[in-house]
């Protein structure tokens, strides 16, 4: 058992060093300010519709951040195997959902939320009454041939 634990710790350290070597090519998009602005905008819309605000969930945040960085590093835009990712990160809830976005024009959080509201499936996630938690992953980099692009993943979870 100790050997297995030592191997896992060693693998974790290796993965962390590898991430540090790859990460400089991808800068966080506006740090917590971007996440905070997006959360506040989403919650403003939810309040306007008589819904409870969402709160940041660390597990969903990790899953969203991972997916955003994966899309940016591997230059694709898709949900991928969302269900497996939620299981892998230990996300729970009776219901989970995900919205994705990318923009290369320096748009505001309001612009992104308005775009989601204009799409029936994305709107349903933003305004689902049972969702109480959210994870937000934002990152900037070169994406799909566009320099200085923000890629966003929002993962939602029920109470």
GROMACS .gro file of C-alpha atoms in nm:
model
  159
    1UNK     CA    1   0.000   0.000   0.000
    2UNK     CA    2   0.283   0.241   0.086
    3UNK     CA    3   0.450   0.169  -0.248
    4UNK     CA    4   0.127   0.251  -0.431
    5UNK     CA    5   0.089   0.573  -0.230
    6UNK     CA    6   0.450   0.670  -0.303
    7UNK     CA    7   0.396   0.606  -0.675
    8UNK     CA    8   0.080   0.815  -0.676
    9UNK     CA    9   0.252   1.102  -0.496
   10UNK     CA   10   0.544   1.075  -0.738
   11UNK     CA   11   0.308   1.076  -1.036
   12UNK     CA   12   0.126   1.378  -0.892
   13UNK     CA   13   0.452   1.569  -0.858
   14UNK     CA   14   0.552   1.475  -1.213
   15UNK     CA   15   0.212   1.590  -1.346
   16UNK     CA   16   0.244   1.921  -1.157
   17UNK     CA   17   0.590   1.987  -1.305
   18UNK     CA   18   0.464   1.895  -1.652
   19UNK     CA   19   0.172   2.135  -1.611
   20UNK     CA   20   0.411   2.414  -1.509
   21UNK     CA   21   0.617   2.353  -1.822
   22UNK     CA   22   0.312   2.369  -2.049
   23UNK     CA   23   0.110   2.636  -1.868
   24UNK     CA   24   0.315   2.947  -1.957
   25UNK     CA   25   0.178   2.928  -2.313
   26UNK     CA   26  -0.171   2.982  -2.174
   27UNK     CA   27  -0.234   3.280  -1.949
   28UNK     CA   28  -0.538   3.295  -1.722
   29UNK     CA   29  -0.809   3.521  -1.860
   30UNK     CA   30  -0.842   3.815  -1.624
   31UNK     CA   31  -0.793   3.585  -1.322
   32UNK     CA   32  -1.057   3.594  -1.052
   33UNK     CA   33  -1.188   3.923  -1.185
   34UNK     CA   34  -1.314   3.748  -1.501
   35UNK     CA   35  -1.466   3.466  -1.300
   36UNK     CA   36  -1.624   3.708  -1.056
   37UNK     CA   37  -1.767   3.927  -1.333
   38UNK     CA   38  -1.917   3.625  -1.509
   39UNK     CA   39  -2.065   3.485  -1.187
   40UNK     CA   40  -2.215   3.822  -1.095
   41UNK     CA   41  -2.367   3.861  -1.442
   42UNK     CA   42  -2.513   3.509  -1.436
   43UNK     CA   43  -2.655   3.565  -1.088
   44UNK     CA   44  -2.802   3.900  -1.189
   45UNK     CA   45  -2.993   3.728  -1.470
   46UNK     CA   46  -3.104   3.450  -1.236
   47UNK     CA   47  -3.230   3.702  -0.978
   48UNK     CA   48  -3.421   3.886  -1.255
   49UNK     CA   49  -3.598   3.554  -1.324
   50UNK     CA   50  -3.674   3.491  -0.955
   51UNK     CA   51  -3.408   3.221  -0.919
   52UNK     CA   52  -3.156   3.157  -0.644
   53UNK     CA   53  -2.799   3.270  -0.716
   54UNK     CA   54  -2.530   3.016  -0.797
   55UNK     CA   55  -2.228   2.971  -0.572
   56UNK     CA   56  -1.882   2.861  -0.677
   57UNK     CA   57  -1.819   2.490  -0.618
   58UNK     CA   58  -1.452   2.385  -0.599
   59UNK     CA   59  -1.510   2.049  -0.771
   60UNK     CA   60  -1.704   2.202  -1.061
   61UNK     CA   61  -1.444   2.480  -1.080
   62UNK     CA   62  -1.165   2.223  -1.119
   63UNK     CA   63  -1.358   2.037  -1.389
   64UNK     CA   64  -1.438   2.359  -1.578
   65UNK     CA   65  -1.080   2.485  -1.555
   66UNK     CA   66  -0.944   2.151  -1.675
   67UNK     CA   67  -1.177   2.144  -1.974
   68UNK     CA   68  -1.104   2.504  -2.073
   69UNK     CA   69  -0.728   2.444  -2.065
   70UNK     CA   70  -0.767   2.117  -2.256
   71UNK     CA   71  -0.967   2.287  -2.533
   72UNK     CA   72  -0.716   2.572  -2.552
   73UNK     CA   73  -0.410   2.345  -2.555
   74UNK     CA   74  -0.556   2.102  -2.807
   75UNK     CA   75  -0.735   2.362  -3.022
   76UNK     CA   76  -1.088   2.219  -3.020
   77UNK     CA   77  -1.428   2.345  -2.911
   78UNK     CA   78  -1.663   2.071  -2.785
   79UNK     CA   79  -1.808   1.930  -2.467
   80UNK     CA   80  -1.627   1.600  -2.521
   81UNK     CA   81  -1.718   1.322  -2.282
   82UNK     CA   82  -1.887   1.550  -2.030
   83UNK     CA   83  -2.037   1.269  -1.820
   84UNK     CA   84  -1.702   1.095  -1.775
   85UNK     CA   85  -1.532   1.422  -1.687
   86UNK     CA   86  -1.791   1.492  -1.418
   87UNK     CA   87  -1.738   1.144  -1.273
   88UNK     CA   88  -1.358   1.179  -1.288
   89UNK     CA   89  -1.369   1.507  -1.096
   90UNK     CA   90  -1.624   1.376  -0.846
   91UNK     CA   91  -1.896   1.622  -0.943
   92UNK     CA   92  -2.226   1.532  -0.788
   93UNK     CA   93  -2.585   1.641  -0.798
   94UNK     CA   94  -2.910   1.519  -0.932
   95UNK     CA   95  -2.840   1.722  -1.248
   96UNK     CA   96  -2.531   1.870  -1.408
   97UNK     CA   97  -2.489   2.087  -1.717
   98UNK     CA   98  -2.228   2.278  -1.912
   99UNK     CA   99  -2.203   2.591  -2.124
  100UNK     CA  100  -1.902   2.673  -2.342
  101UNK     CA  101  -1.797   2.995  -2.512
  102UNK     CA  102  -1.501   3.154  -2.681
  103UNK     CA  103  -1.440   3.505  -2.802
  104UNK     CA  104  -1.150   3.692  -2.951
  105UNK     CA  105  -1.277   4.047  -2.925
  106UNK     CA  106  -1.237   4.119  -2.556
  107UNK     CA  107  -1.610   4.094  -2.492
  108UNK     CA  108  -1.767   4.150  -2.154
  109UNK     CA  109  -1.927   3.896  -1.923
  110UNK     CA  110  -2.263   4.048  -2.021
  111UNK     CA  111  -2.191   3.976  -2.389
  112UNK     CA  112  -2.121   3.609  -2.311
  113UNK     CA  113  -2.430   3.571  -2.093
  114UNK     CA  114  -2.648   3.742  -2.355
  115UNK     CA  115  -2.518   3.499  -2.618
  116UNK     CA  116  -2.604   3.204  -2.392
  117UNK     CA  117  -2.948   3.348  -2.323
  118UNK     CA  118  -3.012   3.364  -2.699
  119UNK     CA  119  -2.953   2.988  -2.729
  120UNK     CA  120  -3.233   2.765  -2.591
  121UNK     CA  121  -3.003   2.492  -2.452
  122UNK     CA  122  -2.759   2.737  -2.292
  123UNK     CA  123  -3.045   2.947  -2.158
  124UNK     CA  124  -3.194   2.635  -1.998
  125UNK     CA  125  -2.870   2.576  -1.807
  126UNK     CA  126  -2.844   2.938  -1.690
  127UNK     CA  127  -3.205   2.945  -1.573
  128UNK     CA  128  -3.250   2.591  -1.440
  129UNK     CA  129  -3.409   2.634  -1.096
  130UNK     CA  130  -3.241   2.320  -0.956
  131UNK     CA  131  -2.889   2.443  -1.026
  132UNK     CA  132  -2.730   2.591  -0.715
  133UNK     CA  133  -2.355   2.551  -0.786
  134UNK     CA  134  -2.122   2.651  -1.068
  135UNK     CA  135  -1.761   2.611  -1.173
  136UNK     CA  136  -1.607   2.861  -1.412
  137UNK     CA  137  -1.293   2.804  -1.615
  138UNK     CA  138  -1.151   3.094  -1.817
  139UNK     CA  139  -0.822   3.105  -2.006
  140UNK     CA  140  -0.667   3.317  -2.279
  141UNK     CA  141  -0.441   3.216  -2.561
  142UNK     CA  142  -0.426   3.145  -2.931
  143UNK     CA  143  -0.733   2.940  -3.021
  144UNK     CA  144  -0.859   2.803  -3.352
  145UNK     CA  145  -0.633   3.043  -3.540
  146UNK     CA  146  -0.738   3.349  -3.338
  147UNK     CA  147  -0.476   3.519  -3.119
  148UNK     CA  148  -0.562   3.649  -2.772
  149UNK     CA  149  -0.884   3.452  -2.737
  150UNK     CA  150  -1.080   3.380  -2.418
  151UNK     CA  151  -1.218   3.027  -2.379
  152UNK     CA  152  -1.485   2.970  -2.114
  153UNK     CA  153  -1.638   2.659  -1.957
  154UNK     CA  154  -1.918   2.683  -1.702
  155UNK     CA  155  -2.017   2.361  -1.526
  156UNK     CA  156  -2.344   2.362  -1.332
  157UNK     CA  157  -2.465   2.134  -1.054
  158UNK     CA  158  -2.788   2.078  -0.866
  159UNK     CA  159  -2.811   2.116  -0.492
   0.00000   0.00000   0.00000
